PDB file of C-alpha atoms in Angstrom:
ATOM      1  CA  MET A   1      10.046   2.744  -8.476  1.00  0.00           C
ATOM      2  CA  THR A   2       8.193   4.989  -6.167  1.00  0.00           C
ATOM      3  CA  THR A   3       4.320   4.067  -5.408  1.00  0.00           C
ATOM      4  CA  GLY A   4       3.654   6.350  -7.947  1.00  0.00           C
ATOM      5  CA  GLU A   5       5.880   4.673 -10.234  1.00  0.00           C
ATOM      6  CA  LYS A   6       4.872   1.111  -9.545  1.00  0.00           C
ATOM      7  CA  ILE A   7       0.742   2.463 -10.025  1.00  0.00           C
ATOM      8  CA  LYS A   8       1.336   4.134 -13.233  1.00  0.00           C
ATOM      9  CA  HIS A   9       3.315   1.156 -14.451  1.00  0.00           C
ATOM     10  CA  PHE A  10       0.406  -1.568 -13.453  1.00  0.00           C
ATOM     11  CA  ARG A  11      -2.192   1.008 -14.419  1.00  0.00           C
ATOM     12  CA  ASN A  12      -0.411   0.529 -18.351  1.00  0.00           C
ATOM     13  CA  LEU A  13      -0.334  -3.477 -17.841  1.00  0.00           C
ATOM     14  CA  ARG A  14      -3.220  -3.529 -17.727  1.00  0.00           C
ATOM     15  CA  GLY A  15      -4.292  -0.988 -20.642  1.00  0.00           C
ATOM     16  CA  ILE A  16      -6.485   1.200 -18.626  1.00  0.00           C
ATOM     17  CA  SER A  17      -6.401   5.000 -18.061  1.00  0.00           C
ATOM     18  CA  GLN A  18      -6.556   7.303 -15.123  1.00  0.00           C
ATOM     19  CA  GLU A  19      -9.750   7.868 -15.188  1.00  0.00           C
ATOM     20  CA  THR A  20     -10.395   4.225 -15.394  1.00  0.00           C
ATOM     21  CA  LEU A  21      -8.960   3.238 -12.496  1.00  0.00           C
ATOM     22  CA  GLY A  22     -10.240   6.095 -11.020  1.00  0.00           C
ATOM     23  CA  GLN A  23     -13.734   4.844 -11.242  1.00  0.00           C
ATOM     24  CA  LEU A  24     -12.249   1.144 -10.523  1.00  0.00           C
ATOM     25  CA  SER A  25     -11.104   2.154  -7.377  1.00  0.00           C
ATOM     26  CA  GLY A  26     -13.224   5.075  -6.279  1.00  0.00           C
ATOM     27  CA  ILE A  27     -10.858   7.010  -6.247  1.00  0.00           C
ATOM     28  CA  ASN A  28     -10.872  10.477  -8.464  1.00  0.00           C
ATOM     29  CA  SER A  29      -8.801  10.536 -11.452  1.00  0.00           C
ATOM     30  CA  ALA A  30      -7.241  13.831 -10.819  1.00  0.00           C
ATOM     31  CA  THR A  31      -5.941  11.815  -7.387  1.00  0.00           C
ATOM     32  CA  ILE A  32      -4.575   8.929  -9.295  1.00  0.00           C
ATOM     33  CA  LYS A  33      -2.707  11.189 -11.206  1.00  0.00           C
ATOM     34  CA  LYS A  34      -1.326  13.455  -8.367  1.00  0.00           C
ATOM     35  CA  TYR A  35      -0.007   9.783  -7.070  1.00  0.00           C
ATOM     36  CA  GLU A  36       1.670   8.805  -9.972  1.00  0.00           C
ATOM     37  CA  TYR A  37       3.181  12.065 -10.577  1.00  0.00           C
ATOM     38  CA  GLY A  38       4.697  11.591  -6.487  1.00  0.00           C
ATOM     39  CA  ILE A  39       2.681  15.121  -5.619  1.00  0.00           C
ATOM     40  CA  ARG A  40       0.645  12.947  -3.100  1.00  0.00           C
ATOM     41  CA  ASN A  41       1.077   9.497  -1.617  1.00  0.00           C
ATOM     42  CA  PRO A  42      -1.407   7.360  -1.093  1.00  0.00           C
ATOM     43  CA  LYS A  43      -2.984   6.632   1.988  1.00  0.00           C
ATOM     44  CA  PRO A  44      -3.183   2.757   3.220  1.00  0.00           C
ATOM     45  CA  ASP A  45      -6.989   2.249   2.461  1.00  0.00           C
ATOM     46  CA  GLN A  46      -6.554   3.972  -1.045  1.00  0.00           C
ATOM     47  CA  LEU A  47      -3.275   1.812  -1.961  1.00  0.00           C
ATOM     48  CA  MET A  48      -5.784  -1.011  -0.827  1.00  0.00           C
ATOM     49  CA  LYS A  49      -8.741   0.438  -3.365  1.00  0.00           C
ATOM     50  CA  ILE A  50      -6.005   0.793  -5.989  1.00  0.00           C
ATOM     51  CA  ALA A  51      -4.135  -2.464  -5.232  1.00  0.00           C
ATOM     52  CA  ASN A  52      -7.668  -4.000  -5.595  1.00  0.00           C
ATOM     53  CA  ALA A  53      -8.989  -2.300  -8.885  1.00  0.00           C
ATOM     54  CA  LEU A  54      -5.678  -3.550 -10.071  1.00  0.00           C
ATOM     55  CA  GLY A  55      -5.644  -7.016  -8.919  1.00  0.00           C
ATOM     56  CA  ILE A  56      -2.382  -7.143  -7.017  1.00  0.00           C
ATOM     57  CA  SER A  57      -1.230  -7.371  -3.778  1.00  0.00           C
ATOM     58  CA  ILE A  58      -1.103  -4.364  -1.597  1.00  0.00           C
ATOM     59  CA  ASN A  59       2.407  -5.811  -0.896  1.00  0.00           C
ATOM     60  CA  VAL A  60       3.828  -4.858  -4.286  1.00  0.00           C
ATOM     61  CA  PHE A  61       3.444  -1.667  -3.546  1.00  0.00           C
ATOM     62  CA  MET A  62       5.510  -1.834   0.532  1.00  0.00           C
ATOM     63  CA  ASP A  63       8.758  -1.015   0.761  1.00  0.00           C
ATOM     64  CA  PHE A  64      10.293  -1.906   4.090  1.00  0.00           C
ATOM     65  CA  ASP A  65      13.994  -2.575   4.890  1.00  0.00           C
ATOM     66  CA  ILE A  66      14.955  -6.286   6.437  1.00  0.00           C
ATOM     67  CA  GLU A  67      18.272  -5.628   8.641  1.00  0.00           C
ATOM     68  CA  THR A  68      18.152  -7.898  11.411  1.00  0.00           C
ATOM     69  CA  VAL A  69      18.021 -11.482  11.554  1.00  0.00           C
ATOM     70  CA  SER A  70      14.489 -11.274  13.135  1.00  0.00           C
ATOM     71  CA  ASP A  71      13.202  -9.745  10.088  1.00  0.00           C
ATOM     72  CA  VAL A  72      13.980 -12.534   8.221  1.00  0.00           C
ATOM     73  CA  LEU A  73      13.284 -15.120  10.269  1.00  0.00           C
ATOM     74  CA  SER A  74      10.274 -13.925  10.817  1.00  0.00           C
ATOM     75  CA  LEU A  75       9.319 -13.980   6.690  1.00  0.00           C
ATOM     76  CA  ILE A  76      10.857 -17.133   6.586  1.00  0.00           C
ATOM     77  CA  LEU A  77       8.851 -18.473   8.932  1.00  0.00           C
ATOM     78  CA  LYS A  78       4.900 -16.986   7.874  1.00  0.00           C
ATOM     79  CA  MET A  79       5.795 -18.359   4.433  1.00  0.00           C
ATOM     80  CA  ASP A  80       6.166 -21.547   6.240  1.00  0.00           C
ATOM     81  CA  GLU A  81       3.054 -21.115   8.113  1.00  0.00           C
ATOM     82  CA  GLN A  82       1.151 -20.327   4.499  1.00  0.00           C
ATOM     83  CA  LEU A  83       3.078 -21.844   1.526  1.00  0.00           C
ATOM     84  CA  ASP A  84       4.145 -25.361   1.000  1.00  0.00           C
ATOM     85  CA  MET A  85       7.352 -25.346   1.626  1.00  0.00           C
ATOM     86  CA  ASP A  86      10.594 -27.724   1.554  1.00  0.00           C
ATOM     87  CA  PHE A  87      13.669 -27.436   3.856  1.00  0.00           C
ATOM     88  CA  GLU A  88      16.798 -29.075   3.199  1.00  0.00           C
ATOM     89  CA  ALA A  89      20.374 -29.737   4.765  1.00  0.00           C
ATOM     90  CA  GLU A  90      23.346 -32.327   5.213  1.00  0.00           C
ATOM     91  CA  ARG A  91      23.507 -33.427   8.932  1.00  0.00           C
ATOM     92  CA  TYR A  92      26.272 -33.617  10.950  1.00  0.00           C
ATOM     93  CA  GLU A  93      27.130 -36.870  12.532  1.00  0.00           C
ATOM     94  CA  ASP A  94      25.766 -36.058  16.118  1.00  0.00           C
ATOM     95  CA  GLY A  95      22.100 -35.413  14.027  1.00  0.00           C
ATOM     96  CA  SER A  96      22.556 -31.684  13.523  1.00  0.00           C
ATOM     97  CA  PHE A  97      22.179 -29.802  10.817  1.00  0.00           C
ATOM     98  CA  ASN A  98      24.917 -28.120   8.915  1.00  0.00           C
ATOM     99  CA  PRO A  99      24.070 -24.496   8.565  1.00  0.00           C
ATOM    100  CA  ALA A 100      26.538 -24.195   5.062  1.00  0.00           C
ATOM    101  CA  THR A 101      24.063 -26.269   3.448  1.00  0.00           C
ATOM    102  CA  ILE A 102      20.733 -25.339   4.341  1.00  0.00           C
ATOM    103  CA  LYS A 103      18.369 -24.862   1.559  1.00  0.00           C
ATOM    104  CA  ILE A 104      14.494 -23.782   0.887  1.00  0.00           C
ATOM    105  CA  SER A 105      12.602 -24.386  -1.685  1.00  0.00           C
ATOM    106  CA  PHE A 106       8.924 -24.091  -2.327  1.00  0.00           C
ATOM    107  CA  LYS A 107       6.575 -27.282  -3.668  1.00  0.00           C
ATOM    108  CA  ASN A 108       4.716 -24.627  -5.716  1.00  0.00           C
ATOM    109  CA  SER A 109       6.106 -24.881  -9.507  1.00  0.00           C
ATOM    110  CA  LEU A 110       4.564 -21.316 -10.559  1.00  0.00           C
ATOM    111  CA  LEU A 111       6.749 -20.021  -7.853  1.00  0.00           C
ATOM    112  CA  ASN A 112       9.534 -21.900  -8.503  1.00  0.00           C
ATOM    113  CA  HIS A 113       9.589 -20.924 -12.384  1.00  0.00           C
ATOM    114  CA  LYS A 114       8.982 -17.145 -11.181  1.00  0.00           C
ATOM    115  CA  LEU A 115      11.873 -17.364  -8.874  1.00  0.00           C
ATOM    116  CA  GLY A 116      14.265 -19.331 -11.463  1.00  0.00           C
ATOM    117  CA  VAL A 117      13.102 -15.739 -13.786  1.00  0.00           C
ATOM    118  CA  TYR A 118      14.673 -13.693 -11.579  1.00  0.00           C
ATOM    119  CA  MET A 119      17.235 -15.661 -11.021  1.00  0.00           C
ATOM    120  CA  LYS A 120      18.615 -15.582 -14.216  1.00  0.00           C
ATOM    121  CA  ALA A 121      17.737 -11.606 -14.712  1.00  0.00           C
ATOM    122  CA  ARG A 122      20.100 -11.483 -11.510  1.00  0.00           C
ATOM    123  CA  GLU A 123      22.802 -13.839 -13.188  1.00  0.00           C
ATOM    124  CA  LEU A 124      22.964 -11.219 -15.945  1.00  0.00           C
ATOM    125  CA  GLN A 125      23.239  -8.726 -14.577  1.00  0.00           C
ATOM    126  CA  GLU A 126      26.431 -10.354 -11.749  1.00  0.00           C
ATOM    127  CA  ASN A 127      27.938 -11.250 -15.187  1.00  0.00           C
ATOM    128  CA  LEU A 128      27.973  -7.912 -16.633  1.00  0.00           C
ATOM    129  CA  LEU A 129      29.171  -6.128 -13.514  1.00  0.00           C
ATOM    130  CA  ASN A 130      32.236  -8.693 -13.413  1.00  0.00           C
ATOM    131  CA  ASP A 131      32.994  -8.144 -17.153  1.00  0.00           C
ATOM    132  CA  THR A 132      34.540  -4.718 -17.474  1.00  0.00           C
ATOM    133  CA  GLU A 133      36.929  -5.771 -20.761  1.00  0.00           C
ATOM    134  CA  ARG A 134      33.860  -5.738 -23.121  1.00  0.00           C
ATOM    135  CA  PHE A 135      33.516  -2.519 -22.860  1.00  0.00           C
ATOM    136  CA  SER A 136      35.566   0.641 -24.341  1.00  0.00           C
ATOM    137  CA  SER A 137      35.722   2.938 -21.262  1.00  0.00           C
ATOM    138  CA  GLU A 138      34.172   2.766 -17.573  1.00  0.00           C
ATOM    139  CA  GLU A 139      31.020   5.247 -18.587  1.00  0.00           C
ATOM    140  CA  GLU A 140      30.565   3.002 -21.291  1.00  0.00           C
ATOM    141  CA  HIS A 141      29.972  -0.015 -18.868  1.00  0.00           C
ATOM    142  CA  GLN A 142      28.287   1.786 -16.437  1.00  0.00           C
ATOM    143  CA  ARG A 143      25.678   2.181 -19.108  1.00  0.00           C
ATOM    144  CA  ALA A 144      25.226  -0.624 -19.576  1.00  0.00           C
ATOM    145  CA  ILE A 145      24.788  -1.348 -15.926  1.00  0.00           C
ATOM    146  CA  GLU A 146      22.202   1.206 -15.431  1.00  0.00           C
ATOM    147  CA  ALA A 147      20.243  -0.396 -18.686  1.00  0.00           C
ATOM    148  CA  LEU A 148      20.206  -3.855 -17.258  1.00  0.00           C
ATOM    149  CA  SER A 149      19.221  -2.585 -13.664  1.00  0.00           C
ATOM    150  CA  LYS A 150      16.160  -1.074 -15.723  1.00  0.00           C
ATOM    151  CA  ASP A 151      15.506  -4.338 -17.071  1.00  0.00           C
ATOM    152  CA  LEU A 152      15.670  -6.417 -13.679  1.00  0.00           C
ATOM    153  CA  ASP A 153      13.104  -3.762 -12.265  1.00  0.00           C
ATOM    154  CA  ALA A 154      10.853  -4.732 -15.152  1.00  0.00           C
ATOM    155  CA  VAL A 155      11.516  -8.375 -14.633  1.00  0.00           C
ATOM    156  CA  LYS A 156      10.856  -7.706 -10.267  1.00  0.00           C
ATOM    157  CA  GLN A 157       7.415  -6.589 -11.545  1.00  0.00           C
ATOM    158  CA  SER A 158       6.471  -8.437 -14.491  1.00  0.00           C
ATOM    159  CA  ILE A 159       7.207 -11.580 -12.281  1.00  0.00           C
ATOM    160  CA  LEU A 160       5.174  -9.798  -9.114  1.00  0.00           C
ATOM    161  CA  ASP A 161       2.160  -9.282 -11.690  1.00  0.00           C
ATOM    162  CA  ASP A 162       0.308 -12.115 -10.503  1.00  0.00           C
ATOM    163  CA  SER A 163      -2.936 -12.660  -8.518  1.00  0.00           C
ATOM    164  CA  LYS A 164      -2.869 -16.728  -8.435  1.00  0.00           C
ATOM    165  CA  ILE A 165      -3.279 -18.580  -5.209  1.00  0.00           C
ATOM    166  CA  VAL A 166      -0.141 -20.508  -3.884  1.00  0.00           C
ATOM    167  CA  LYS A 167      -1.576 -20.892  -0.307  1.00  0.00           C
ATOM    168  CA  LYS A 168      -1.021 -24.592   1.702  1.00  0.00           C
ATOM    169  CA  GLY A 169      -3.875 -26.699   0.766  1.00  0.00           C
ATOM    170  CA  VAL A 170      -5.263 -24.557  -2.913  1.00  0.00           C
ATOM    171  CA  ARG A 171      -4.309 -27.072  -5.613  1.00  0.00           C
ATOM    172  CA  GLY A 172      -4.804 -26.166  -9.195  1.00  0.00           C
ATOM    173  CA  ILE A 173      -5.251 -22.699 -10.498  1.00  0.00           C
ATOM    174  CA  SER A 174      -7.033 -20.272  -8.153  1.00  0.00           C
ATOM    175  CA  VAL A 175      -7.429 -16.665  -8.675  1.00  0.00           C
ATOM    176  CA  LYS A 176      -8.056 -13.752  -5.813  1.00  0.00           C
ATOM    177  CA  ILE A 177     -10.787 -11.993  -6.506  1.00  0.00           C
ATOM    178  CA  TYR A 178     -10.451  -8.823  -5.040  1.00  0.00           C
ATOM    179  CA  PRO A 179     -13.910  -7.670  -3.719  1.00  0.00           C
ATOM    180  CA  GLU A 180     -15.748  -4.255  -4.993  1.00  0.00           C
ATOM    181  CA  ASN A 181     -14.991  -1.101  -2.989  1.00  0.00           C
ATOM    182  CA  GLU A 182     -17.949  -0.042  -1.271  1.00  0.00           C
TER     183      GLU A 182
END
């Protein structure tokens, strides 16, 4: 999804018009329309205003490539600093960890639930990719894969639509309140 498509998706989830989003974010509704249609791309400060108005993290709009070991580990280490995480692995006789058995999990049940929903959607996608015998043609199989891919995108967006705080030390249900734009 493009940034504009994401803006439109979350705006529609909230049931608000482009005009209302413009008012909430302090951005002209004509500009919101241009963002949604891909005519213009919002600058980071504009994107922050839109994310705040929609009550979502600006990270929802960020697309970045994870390519290196450093990219992956920096994300995991940052999560470990800020979230309650568990690391598990079997040990060899010498006390070192067996890399093939490493597992990472969260102590937060909401995160685990949302990951479970995502895992189920991925499992359905994987099953469909491997199940060619059920379809009368390759084209029919491809159409089913494309439809399920859209469904998987919708699942991703729905699990991202949550402003509950999961930071270390936060107990119970806390929702991030975004400051009003100045």
